[in-house]
C-alpha cells in the first residue's frame, strides 16, 4: 500500500495517476451501459463490436504511421469502426433477413483479420498485445478527457431516454405498439455500448471486454431492486475492481487488465456460490420445519 501511495504522489509517475483516475471515471459508462447490456442480454453483440475494434485500431495505426495522417490515430479508428459495427448490427437485428448470429460471427472474424492485416503493413514494430489484453498504464491525458466526455454523454442520454431504454430492454414489442421508435432507441443503445467498448479496450483489452462490461452488472443484479440501483452498484463495483486490480498489479508487477478481470471473476463466483448456499440453507430450514 505504501508503494502505491508513493507512486500516486511521485511527480514523475503522472501516468499512474492518469490510469487510476481514468479507471475510476470510466466505471460510470461501464456500469451504466453494462447494466443495459446485461438486462437486454446482448453481450454477444458487444463481443462482436469489441473484436471489430481491432480493425479500427489497425486502420488508425496505418493511417497515422504509413500515410502520415496524424489526426487519425488508433483511438479515432476504433471509434469509427465500433460505431459502424453498431449500426450494421442494429440494422441486421431489425430490418435484414440474414441470421443475426451469422452476421455477428462474420463481423467478429473480419474485424480481427482486417486489424491484423493493417498492423502487419504498418511501418515499424507494433505490439498488438496491449490492444488485445489492455494496459491501463498507457492511458494519456487525452484518454482521460475522452473518458470525461463519454461520462457526460452517457449520463445525459440515459437521463433523456431512460424510460425508452428500459422499454426496449424488457419488452421491445410492447414498446413498439405503444409508439416508441424501438429501432432508433436500440441503435442509440448499441452506439453508446460501442463507445464504452472502445474505452474498455484501453483498460482491459479486446479479449476481456465482455467480462468487465458484464460481471459488475451481473453481481449488482443480485442485490438490486431496480435498474437504477443496479446501475449505481455496478458503477461502484467496477470502480472497486479497477482500483484493486491496478493496485495489486503494481504490487506484484503483473499486467493490470488480467488482474482486474480475475478479481471481478472471483467476486462473481463468490456471489453465485453465496446465493446457491443461501438457497440450499433456506430449503433445508423449510424442510426441517
PDB file of C-alpha atoms in Angstrom:
ATOM      1  CA  UNK A   1       0.000   0.000   0.000  1.00  0.00           C
ATOM      2  CA  UNK A   2       2.838   2.387   0.827  1.00  0.00           C
ATOM      3  CA  UNK A   3       4.362   1.777  -2.609  1.00  0.00           C
ATOM      4  CA  UNK A   4       1.067   2.680  -4.295  1.00  0.00           C
ATOM      5  CA  UNK A   5       0.707   5.868  -2.248  1.00  0.00           C
ATOM      6  CA  UNK A   6       4.291   6.771  -3.097  1.00  0.00           C
ATOM      7  CA  UNK A   7       3.589   6.195  -6.781  1.00  0.00           C
ATOM      8  CA  UNK A   8       0.491   8.408  -6.658  1.00  0.00           C
ATOM      9  CA  UNK A   9       2.456  11.278  -5.101  1.00  0.00           C
ATOM     10  CA  UNK A  10       5.555  10.865  -7.269  1.00  0.00           C
ATOM     11  CA  UNK A  11       5.632  13.772  -9.779  1.00  0.00           C
ATOM     12  CA  UNK A  12       7.454  11.570 -12.301  1.00  0.00           C
ATOM     13  CA  UNK A  13       4.694   8.931 -12.309  1.00  0.00           C
ATOM     14  CA  UNK A  14       1.876  11.037 -13.723  1.00  0.00           C
ATOM     15  CA  UNK A  15       0.851   8.087 -15.935  1.00  0.00           C
ATOM     16  CA  UNK A  16      -0.110   6.118 -12.808  1.00  0.00           C
ATOM     17  CA  UNK A  17      -2.394   8.912 -11.612  1.00  0.00           C
ATOM     18  CA  UNK A  18      -3.983   9.174 -15.057  1.00  0.00           C
ATOM     19  CA  UNK A  19      -4.529   5.405 -15.034  1.00  0.00           C
ATOM     20  CA  UNK A  20      -6.219   5.499 -11.630  1.00  0.00           C
ATOM     21  CA  UNK A  21      -8.426   8.490 -12.473  1.00  0.00           C
ATOM     22  CA  UNK A  22      -9.312   7.039 -15.865  1.00  0.00           C
ATOM     23  CA  UNK A  23     -10.284   3.731 -14.269  1.00  0.00           C
ATOM     24  CA  UNK A  24     -12.493   5.406 -11.661  1.00  0.00           C
ATOM     25  CA  UNK A  25     -14.311   7.747 -14.053  1.00  0.00           C
ATOM     26  CA  UNK A  26     -14.550   5.081 -16.764  1.00  0.00           C
ATOM     27  CA  UNK A  27     -16.542   2.975 -14.311  1.00  0.00           C
ATOM     28  CA  UNK A  28     -19.521   5.267 -14.900  1.00  0.00           C
ATOM     29  CA  UNK A  29     -20.179   4.265 -18.539  1.00  0.00           C
ATOM     30  CA  UNK A  30     -19.030   0.702 -17.788  1.00  0.00           C
ATOM     31  CA  UNK A  31     -21.628   0.327 -15.037  1.00  0.00           C
ATOM     32  CA  UNK A  32     -24.476   2.188 -16.729  1.00  0.00           C
ATOM     33  CA  UNK A  33     -24.153   0.693 -20.218  1.00  0.00           C
ATOM     34  CA  UNK A  34     -23.130  -2.673 -18.801  1.00  0.00           C
ATOM     35  CA  UNK A  35     -26.446  -2.797 -16.930  1.00  0.00           C
ATOM     36  CA  UNK A  36     -28.400  -2.344 -20.168  1.00  0.00           C
ATOM     37  CA  UNK A  37     -26.217  -4.945 -21.912  1.00  0.00           C
ATOM     38  CA  UNK A  38     -26.885  -7.497 -19.161  1.00  0.00           C
ATOM     39  CA  UNK A  39     -30.619  -6.762 -18.921  1.00  0.00           C
ATOM     40  CA  UNK A  40     -31.081  -6.791 -22.719  1.00  0.00           C
ATOM     41  CA  UNK A  41     -28.851  -9.882 -22.982  1.00  0.00           C
ATOM     42  CA  UNK A  42     -26.742  -8.569 -25.845  1.00  0.00           C
ATOM     43  CA  UNK A  43     -23.281  -9.417 -24.523  1.00  0.00           C
ATOM     44  CA  UNK A  44     -22.633 -11.429 -27.707  1.00  0.00           C
ATOM     45  CA  UNK A  45     -23.270  -8.283 -29.762  1.00  0.00           C
ATOM     46  CA  UNK A  46     -20.934  -6.318 -27.508  1.00  0.00           C
ATOM     47  CA  UNK A  47     -18.322  -9.024 -28.096  1.00  0.00           C
ATOM     48  CA  UNK A  48     -18.645  -8.648 -31.859  1.00  0.00           C
ATOM     49  CA  UNK A  49     -18.243  -4.872 -31.627  1.00  0.00           C
ATOM     50  CA  UNK A  50     -15.223  -5.302 -29.356  1.00  0.00           C
ATOM     51  CA  UNK A  51     -13.415  -7.557 -31.816  1.00  0.00           C
ATOM     52  CA  UNK A  52     -14.285  -5.254 -34.723  1.00  0.00           C
ATOM     53  CA  UNK A  53     -12.458  -2.512 -32.835  1.00  0.00           C
ATOM     54  CA  UNK A  54      -9.122  -4.132 -33.703  1.00  0.00           C
ATOM     55  CA  UNK A  55      -9.874  -3.356 -37.350  1.00  0.00           C
ATOM     56  CA  UNK A  56     -10.266   0.328 -36.463  1.00  0.00           C
ATOM     57  CA  UNK A  57      -7.116   0.309 -34.363  1.00  0.00           C
ATOM     58  CA  UNK A  58      -5.143  -1.232 -37.222  1.00  0.00           C
ATOM     59  CA  UNK A  59      -6.616   1.263 -39.690  1.00  0.00           C
ATOM     60  CA  UNK A  60      -5.725   4.165 -37.391  1.00  0.00           C
ATOM     61  CA  UNK A  61      -2.154   2.954 -36.927  1.00  0.00           C
ATOM     62  CA  UNK A  62      -1.727   2.507 -40.685  1.00  0.00           C
ATOM     63  CA  UNK A  63      -3.136   5.959 -41.489  1.00  0.00           C
ATOM     64  CA  UNK A  64      -1.012   7.604 -38.809  1.00  0.00           C
ATOM     65  CA  UNK A  65       2.328   5.891 -39.483  1.00  0.00           C
ATOM     66  CA  UNK A  66       2.160   4.833 -43.131  1.00  0.00           C
ATOM     67  CA  UNK A  67       0.060   7.599 -44.670  1.00  0.00           C
ATOM     68  CA  UNK A  68       1.104  10.403 -42.315  1.00  0.00           C
ATOM     69  CA  UNK A  69      -2.474  11.308 -41.336  1.00  0.00           C
ATOM     70  CA  UNK A  70      -1.612  12.470 -37.834  1.00  0.00           C
ATOM     71  CA  UNK A  71      -5.153  13.431 -36.813  1.00  0.00           C
ATOM     72  CA  UNK A  72      -6.495   9.910 -37.434  1.00  0.00           C
ATOM     73  CA  UNK A  73      -4.896   7.502 -34.987  1.00  0.00           C
ATOM     74  CA  UNK A  74      -5.860   4.222 -33.281  1.00  0.00           C
ATOM     75  CA  UNK A  75      -8.459   5.807 -30.990  1.00  0.00           C
ATOM     76  CA  UNK A  76     -10.220   7.614 -33.845  1.00  0.00           C
ATOM     77  CA  UNK A  77     -10.174   4.470 -35.976  1.00  0.00           C
ATOM     78  CA  UNK A  78     -11.564   2.403 -33.110  1.00  0.00           C
ATOM     79  CA  UNK A  79     -14.450   4.836 -32.578  1.00  0.00           C
ATOM     80  CA  UNK A  80     -15.358   4.919 -36.285  1.00  0.00           C
ATOM     81  CA  UNK A  81     -15.309   1.137 -36.728  1.00  0.00           C
ATOM     82  CA  UNK A  82     -17.120   0.474 -33.428  1.00  0.00           C
ATOM     83  CA  UNK A  83     -19.945   2.844 -34.394  1.00  0.00           C
ATOM     84  CA  UNK A  84     -20.095   1.341 -37.895  1.00  0.00           C
ATOM     85  CA  UNK A  85     -20.367  -2.163 -36.416  1.00  0.00           C
ATOM     86  CA  UNK A  86     -23.118  -0.979 -34.048  1.00  0.00           C
ATOM     87  CA  UNK A  87     -25.105   0.468 -36.970  1.00  0.00           C
ATOM     88  CA  UNK A  88     -24.719  -2.727 -39.033  1.00  0.00           C
ATOM     89  CA  UNK A  89     -25.813  -4.952 -36.142  1.00  0.00           C
ATOM     90  CA  UNK A  90     -28.785  -2.732 -35.324  1.00  0.00           C
ATOM     91  CA  UNK A  91     -29.938  -2.739 -38.948  1.00  0.00           C
ATOM     92  CA  UNK A  92     -29.488  -6.504 -39.245  1.00  0.00           C
ATOM     93  CA  UNK A  93     -31.379  -7.084 -35.997  1.00  0.00           C
ATOM     94  CA  UNK A  94     -34.420  -5.077 -37.070  1.00  0.00           C
ATOM     95  CA  UNK A  95     -34.589  -4.988 -40.860  1.00  0.00           C
ATOM     96  CA  UNK A  96     -32.420  -7.615 -42.580  1.00  0.00           C
ATOM     97  CA  UNK A  97     -33.442 -11.156 -43.388  1.00  0.00           C
ATOM     98  CA  UNK A  98     -29.981 -12.529 -42.580  1.00  0.00           C
ATOM     99  CA  UNK A  99     -29.414 -14.614 -39.469  1.00  0.00           C
ATOM    100  CA  UNK A 100     -28.153 -12.297 -36.749  1.00  0.00           C
ATOM    101  CA  UNK A 101     -25.679 -14.821 -35.350  1.00  0.00           C
ATOM    102  CA  UNK A 102     -24.103 -15.297 -38.797  1.00  0.00           C
ATOM    103  CA  UNK A 103     -23.563 -11.559 -39.211  1.00  0.00           C
ATOM    104  CA  UNK A 104     -22.140 -11.314 -35.688  1.00  0.00           C
ATOM    105  CA  UNK A 105     -19.686 -14.133 -36.417  1.00  0.00           C
ATOM    106  CA  UNK A 106     -18.666 -12.519 -39.701  1.00  0.00           C
ATOM    107  CA  UNK A 107     -18.060  -9.103 -38.142  1.00  0.00           C
ATOM    108  CA  UNK A 108     -16.192 -10.723 -35.246  1.00  0.00           C
ATOM    109  CA  UNK A 109     -13.761 -12.537 -37.571  1.00  0.00           C
ATOM    110  CA  UNK A 110     -13.414  -9.885 -40.280  1.00  0.00           C
ATOM    111  CA  UNK A 111     -12.725  -7.135 -37.740  1.00  0.00           C
ATOM    112  CA  UNK A 112      -9.890  -9.087 -36.153  1.00  0.00           C
ATOM    113  CA  UNK A 113      -8.447 -10.188 -39.506  1.00  0.00           C
ATOM    114  CA  UNK A 114      -8.567  -6.690 -41.009  1.00  0.00           C
ATOM    115  CA  UNK A 115      -6.924  -5.181 -37.952  1.00  0.00           C
ATOM    116  CA  UNK A 116      -4.051  -7.680 -38.032  1.00  0.00           C
ATOM    117  CA  UNK A 117      -3.537  -7.062 -41.778  1.00  0.00           C
ATOM    118  CA  UNK A 118      -3.327  -3.289 -41.246  1.00  0.00           C
ATOM    119  CA  UNK A 119      -0.928  -3.779 -38.326  1.00  0.00           C
ATOM    120  CA  UNK A 120       1.249  -6.065 -40.477  1.00  0.00           C
ATOM    121  CA  UNK A 121       1.509  -3.338 -43.150  1.00  0.00           C
ATOM    122  CA  UNK A 122       2.218  -0.558 -40.663  1.00  0.00           C
ATOM    123  CA  UNK A 123       5.880   0.570 -40.685  1.00  0.00           C
ATOM    124  CA  UNK A 124       7.846  -0.162 -37.540  1.00  0.00           C
ATOM    125  CA  UNK A 125       7.045  -2.567 -34.756  1.00  0.00           C
ATOM    126  CA  UNK A 126       3.509  -2.567 -33.368  1.00  0.00           C
ATOM    127  CA  UNK A 127       2.749  -4.841 -30.424  1.00  0.00           C
ATOM    128  CA  UNK A 128      -0.890  -5.971 -30.680  1.00  0.00           C
ATOM    129  CA  UNK A 129      -0.785  -7.438 -27.156  1.00  0.00           C
ATOM    130  CA  UNK A 130      -1.509  -4.091 -25.484  1.00  0.00           C
ATOM    131  CA  UNK A 131      -4.694  -3.828 -27.566  1.00  0.00           C
ATOM    132  CA  UNK A 132      -5.720  -7.461 -27.125  1.00  0.00           C
ATOM    133  CA  UNK A 133      -5.157  -7.595 -23.363  1.00  0.00           C
ATOM    134  CA  UNK A 134      -5.101  -3.914 -22.411  1.00  0.00           C
ATOM    135  CA  UNK A 135      -2.722  -1.747 -20.433  1.00  0.00           C
ATOM    136  CA  UNK A 136      -4.367   0.980 -18.418  1.00  0.00           C
ATOM    137  CA  UNK A 137      -0.939   2.410 -17.582  1.00  0.00           C
ATOM    138  CA  UNK A 138      -0.653   3.591 -21.194  1.00  0.00           C
ATOM    139  CA  UNK A 139      -3.597   5.995 -20.949  1.00  0.00           C
ATOM    140  CA  UNK A 140      -2.802   9.632 -21.607  1.00  0.00           C
ATOM    141  CA  UNK A 141      -4.338  12.960 -20.695  1.00  0.00           C
ATOM    142  CA  UNK A 142      -6.271  12.826 -23.960  1.00  0.00           C
ATOM    143  CA  UNK A 143      -7.723   9.444 -22.992  1.00  0.00           C
ATOM    144  CA  UNK A 144      -8.780  10.853 -19.630  1.00  0.00           C
ATOM    145  CA  UNK A 145     -10.533  13.764 -21.326  1.00  0.00           C
ATOM    146  CA  UNK A 146     -12.255  11.281 -23.649  1.00  0.00           C
ATOM    147  CA  UNK A 147     -13.498   9.435 -20.554  1.00  0.00           C
ATOM    148  CA  UNK A 148     -14.925  12.628 -19.062  1.00  0.00           C
ATOM    149  CA  UNK A 149     -16.666  13.440 -22.326  1.00  0.00           C
ATOM    150  CA  UNK A 150     -18.103   9.929 -22.553  1.00  0.00           C
ATOM    151  CA  UNK A 151     -19.294  10.178 -18.937  1.00  0.00           C
ATOM    152  CA  UNK A 152     -21.212  13.343 -19.749  1.00  0.00           C
ATOM    153  CA  UNK A 153     -22.633  11.898 -22.981  1.00  0.00           C
ATOM    154  CA  UNK A 154     -23.786   8.646 -21.362  1.00  0.00           C
ATOM    155  CA  UNK A 155     -25.362  10.319 -18.334  1.00  0.00           C
ATOM    156  CA  UNK A 156     -27.201  12.917 -20.424  1.00  0.00           C
ATOM    157  CA  UNK A 157     -28.560  10.426 -22.982  1.00  0.00           C
ATOM    158  CA  UNK A 158     -29.528   7.855 -20.349  1.00  0.00           C
ATOM    159  CA  UNK A 159     -31.324  10.579 -18.384  1.00  0.00           C
ATOM    160  CA  UNK A 160     -33.233  11.671 -21.502  1.00  0.00           C
ATOM    161  CA  UNK A 161     -34.038   8.196 -22.886  1.00  0.00           C
ATOM    162  CA  UNK A 162     -34.103   6.190 -19.644  1.00  0.00           C
ATOM    163  CA  UNK A 163     -37.698   5.000 -19.988  1.00  0.00           C
ATOM    164  CA  UNK A 164     -37.244   4.203 -23.679  1.00  0.00           C
ATOM    165  CA  UNK A 165     -34.113   2.156 -22.945  1.00  0.00           C
ATOM    166  CA  UNK A 166     -35.997   0.224 -20.276  1.00  0.00           C
ATOM    167  CA  UNK A 167     -38.871  -0.424 -22.675  1.00  0.00           C
ATOM    168  CA  UNK A 168     -36.518  -1.763 -25.354  1.00  0.00           C
ATOM    169  CA  UNK A 169     -34.636  -3.922 -22.843  1.00  0.00           C
ATOM    170  CA  UNK A 170     -37.677  -5.529 -21.199  1.00  0.00           C
ATOM    171  CA  UNK A 171     -40.456  -5.658 -23.800  1.00  0.00           C
ATOM    172  CA  UNK A 172     -39.497  -4.280 -27.200  1.00  0.00           C
ATOM    173  CA  UNK A 173     -42.658  -5.464 -28.944  1.00  0.00           C
ATOM    174  CA  UNK A 174     -44.948  -3.807 -26.393  1.00  0.00           C
ATOM    175  CA  UNK A 175     -42.897  -0.607 -26.610  1.00  0.00           C
ATOM    176  CA  UNK A 176     -43.277  -0.619 -30.402  1.00  0.00           C
ATOM    177  CA  UNK A 177     -47.045  -0.981 -30.064  1.00  0.00           C
ATOM    178  CA  UNK A 178     -47.053   2.000 -27.686  1.00  0.00           C
ATOM    179  CA  UNK A 179     -45.391   4.161 -30.339  1.00  0.00           C
ATOM    180  CA  UNK A 180     -41.781   4.003 -29.154  1.00  0.00           C
ATOM    181  CA  UNK A 181     -39.338   4.095 -32.061  1.00  0.00           C
ATOM    182  CA  UNK A 182     -37.550   0.993 -30.875  1.00  0.00           C
ATOM    183  CA  UNK A 183     -35.270   0.795 -33.909  1.00  0.00           C
ATOM    184  CA  UNK A 184     -33.688   4.174 -33.201  1.00  0.00           C
ATOM    185  CA  UNK A 185     -33.551   3.578 -29.450  1.00  0.00           C
ATOM    186  CA  UNK A 186     -31.838   0.227 -29.937  1.00  0.00           C
ATOM    187  CA  UNK A 187     -29.373   1.826 -32.372  1.00  0.00           C
ATOM    188  CA  UNK A 188     -28.607   4.565 -29.838  1.00  0.00           C
ATOM    189  CA  UNK A 189     -28.042   1.954 -27.127  1.00  0.00           C
ATOM    190  CA  UNK A 190     -25.650  -0.007 -29.342  1.00  0.00           C
ATOM    191  CA  UNK A 191     -23.748   3.175 -30.260  1.00  0.00           C
ATOM    192  CA  UNK A 192     -23.304   4.035 -26.572  1.00  0.00           C
ATOM    193  CA  UNK A 193     -22.166   0.471 -25.977  1.00  0.00           C
ATOM    194  CA  UNK A 194     -19.693   0.815 -28.869  1.00  0.00           C
ATOM    195  CA  UNK A 195     -18.146   3.974 -27.400  1.00  0.00           C
ATOM    196  CA  UNK A 196     -17.928   2.309 -23.994  1.00  0.00           C
ATOM    197  CA  UNK A 197     -16.254  -0.728 -25.538  1.00  0.00           C
ATOM    198  CA  UNK A 198     -13.612   1.484 -27.182  1.00  0.00           C
ATOM    199  CA  UNK A 199     -12.812   2.831 -23.746  1.00  0.00           C
ATOM    200  CA  UNK A 200     -12.795  -0.671 -22.251  1.00  0.00           C
ATOM    201  CA  UNK A 201     -10.182  -1.757 -24.784  1.00  0.00           C
ATOM    202  CA  UNK A 202      -7.770   0.757 -23.270  1.00  0.00           C
ATOM    203  CA  UNK A 203      -8.405  -0.642 -19.784  1.00  0.00           C
ATOM    204  CA  UNK A 204      -8.586  -4.439 -20.168  1.00  0.00           C
ATOM    205  CA  UNK A 205      -8.116  -5.118 -23.879  1.00  0.00           C
ATOM    206  CA  UNK A 206     -10.282  -6.553 -26.638  1.00  0.00           C
ATOM    207  CA  UNK A 207     -10.230 -10.137 -25.385  1.00  0.00           C
ATOM    208  CA  UNK A 208     -11.538  -9.288 -21.902  1.00  0.00           C
ATOM    209  CA  UNK A 209     -14.006  -6.510 -22.733  1.00  0.00           C
ATOM    210  CA  UNK A 210     -17.096  -8.639 -22.159  1.00  0.00           C
ATOM    211  CA  UNK A 211     -16.005  -9.602 -18.656  1.00  0.00           C
ATOM    212  CA  UNK A 212     -15.684  -6.071 -17.292  1.00  0.00           C
ATOM    213  CA  UNK A 213     -18.782  -4.920 -19.165  1.00  0.00           C
ATOM    214  CA  UNK A 214     -20.994  -7.650 -17.723  1.00  0.00           C
ATOM    215  CA  UNK A 215     -19.529  -9.015 -14.467  1.00  0.00           C
ATOM    216  CA  UNK A 216     -20.091  -5.908 -12.282  1.00  0.00           C
ATOM    217  CA  UNK A 217     -23.666  -5.581 -13.537  1.00  0.00           C
ATOM    218  CA  UNK A 218     -24.298  -9.286 -13.082  1.00  0.00           C
ATOM    219  CA  UNK A 219     -23.074  -9.076  -9.487  1.00  0.00           C
ATOM    220  CA  UNK A 220     -25.100  -5.913  -8.851  1.00  0.00           C
ATOM    221  CA  UNK A 221     -28.233  -7.605 -10.171  1.00  0.00           C
ATOM    222  CA  UNK A 222     -28.160  -9.981  -7.210  1.00  0.00           C
ATOM    223  CA  UNK A 223     -28.550  -7.122  -4.718  1.00  0.00           C
ATOM    224  CA  UNK A 224     -30.652  -4.605  -6.628  1.00  0.00           C
ATOM    225  CA  UNK A 225     -34.386  -3.941  -6.516  1.00  0.00           C
ATOM    226  CA  UNK A 226     -34.449  -1.591  -9.511  1.00  0.00           C
ATOM    227  CA  UNK A 227     -32.459  -0.883 -12.675  1.00  0.00           C
ATOM    228  CA  UNK A 228     -31.270   2.451 -11.308  1.00  0.00           C
ATOM    229  CA  UNK A 229     -29.982   0.786  -8.157  1.00  0.00           C
ATOM    230  CA  UNK A 230     -28.322  -1.864 -10.295  1.00  0.00           C
ATOM    231  CA  UNK A 231     -26.508   0.857 -12.247  1.00  0.00           C
ATOM    232  CA  UNK A 232     -25.224   2.550  -9.091  1.00  0.00           C
ATOM    233  CA  UNK A 233     -23.973  -0.716  -7.602  1.00  0.00           C
ATOM    234  CA  UNK A 234     -22.419  -1.686 -10.926  1.00  0.00           C
ATOM    235  CA  UNK A 235     -20.513   1.594 -11.178  1.00  0.00           C
ATOM    236  CA  UNK A 236     -19.205   1.221  -7.615  1.00  0.00           C
ATOM    237  CA  UNK A 237     -18.202  -2.395  -8.154  1.00  0.00           C
ATOM    238  CA  UNK A 238     -16.482  -1.612 -11.432  1.00  0.00           C
ATOM    239  CA  UNK A 239     -14.504   1.211  -9.819  1.00  0.00           C
ATOM    240  CA  UNK A 240     -13.535  -1.084  -6.939  1.00  0.00           C
ATOM    241  CA  UNK A 241     -12.348  -3.814  -9.326  1.00  0.00           C
ATOM    242  CA  UNK A 242     -10.293  -1.380 -11.404  1.00  0.00           C
ATOM    243  CA  UNK A 243      -8.663   0.266  -8.377  1.00  0.00           C
ATOM    244  CA  UNK A 244      -7.980  -3.065  -6.659  1.00  0.00           C
ATOM    245  CA  UNK A 245      -6.647  -4.603  -9.864  1.00  0.00           C
ATOM    246  CA  UNK A 246      -4.435  -1.641 -10.611  1.00  0.00           C
ATOM    247  CA  UNK A 247      -3.030  -1.635  -7.089  1.00  0.00           C
ATOM    248  CA  UNK A 248      -2.454  -5.388  -6.975  1.00  0.00           C
ATOM    249  CA  UNK A 249      -0.855  -5.477 -10.409  1.00  0.00           C
ATOM    250  CA  UNK A 250       1.500  -2.659  -9.355  1.00  0.00           C
ATOM    251  CA  UNK A 251       2.455  -4.502  -6.159  1.00  0.00           C
ATOM    252  CA  UNK A 252       3.001  -7.866  -7.893  1.00  0.00           C
ATOM    253  CA  UNK A 253       4.376  -6.474 -11.171  1.00  0.00           C
ATOM    254  CA  UNK A 254       1.640  -8.120 -13.246  1.00  0.00           C
ATOM    255  CA  UNK A 255      -0.415  -6.916 -16.256  1.00  0.00           C
ATOM    256  CA  UNK A 256      -3.243  -4.736 -14.959  1.00  0.00           C
ATOM    257  CA  UNK A 257      -6.004  -5.892 -17.345  1.00  0.00           C
ATOM    258  CA  UNK A 258      -5.933  -9.599 -16.481  1.00  0.00           C
ATOM    259  CA  UNK A 259      -5.657  -8.829 -12.756  1.00  0.00           C
ATOM    260  CA  UNK A 260      -8.774  -6.615 -12.916  1.00  0.00           C
ATOM    261  CA  UNK A 261     -10.728  -9.367 -14.677  1.00  0.00           C
ATOM    262  CA  UNK A 262      -9.585 -12.092 -12.267  1.00  0.00           C
ATOM    263  CA  UNK A 263     -10.696 -10.006  -9.276  1.00  0.00           C
ATOM    264  CA  UNK A 264     -14.102  -9.374 -10.883  1.00  0.00           C
ATOM    265  CA  UNK A 265     -14.481 -13.064 -11.779  1.00  0.00           C
ATOM    266  CA  UNK A 266     -13.607 -14.207  -8.242  1.00  0.00           C
ATOM    267  CA  UNK A 267     -16.154 -11.798  -6.776  1.00  0.00           C
ATOM    268  CA  UNK A 268     -18.819 -13.019  -9.225  1.00  0.00           C
ATOM    269  CA  UNK A 269     -18.070 -16.636  -8.308  1.00  0.00           C
ATOM    270  CA  UNK A 270     -18.335 -15.848  -4.591  1.00  0.00           C
ATOM    271  CA  UNK A 271     -21.688 -14.112  -5.112  1.00  0.00           C
ATOM    272  CA  UNK A 272     -23.043 -17.038  -7.154  1.00  0.00           C
ATOM    273  CA  UNK A 273     -21.856 -19.580  -4.595  1.00  0.00           C
ATOM    274  CA  UNK A 274     -23.211 -17.430  -1.770  1.00  0.00           C
ATOM    275  CA  UNK A 275     -26.620 -17.261  -3.441  1.00  0.00           C
ATOM    276  CA  UNK A 276     -26.627 -21.014  -4.042  1.00  0.00           C
ATOM    277  CA  UNK A 277     -25.642 -21.740  -0.424  1.00  0.00           C
ATOM    278  CA  UNK A 278     -28.317 -19.356   0.884  1.00  0.00           C
ATOM    279  CA  UNK A 279     -30.963 -21.029  -1.286  1.00  0.00           C
ATOM    280  CA  UNK A 280     -29.966 -24.516  -0.103  1.00  0.00           C
ATOM    281  CA  UNK A 281     -29.928 -23.360   3.521  1.00  0.00           C
ATOM    282  CA  UNK A 282     -33.421 -21.890   3.223  1.00  0.00           C
ATOM    283  CA  UNK A 283     -34.730 -25.096   1.642  1.00  0.00           C
ATOM    284  CA  UNK A 284     -33.142 -27.147   4.433  1.00  0.00           C
ATOM    285  CA  UNK A 285     -34.692 -24.934   7.113  1.00  0.00           C
ATOM    286  CA  UNK A 286     -38.133 -25.129   5.485  1.00  0.00           C
ATOM    287  CA  UNK A 287     -37.951 -28.899   5.092  1.00  0.00           C
ATOM    288  CA  UNK A 288     -36.942 -29.200   8.751  1.00  0.00           C
ATOM    289  CA  UNK A 289     -39.979 -27.249   9.820  1.00  0.00           C
TER     290      UNK A 289
END
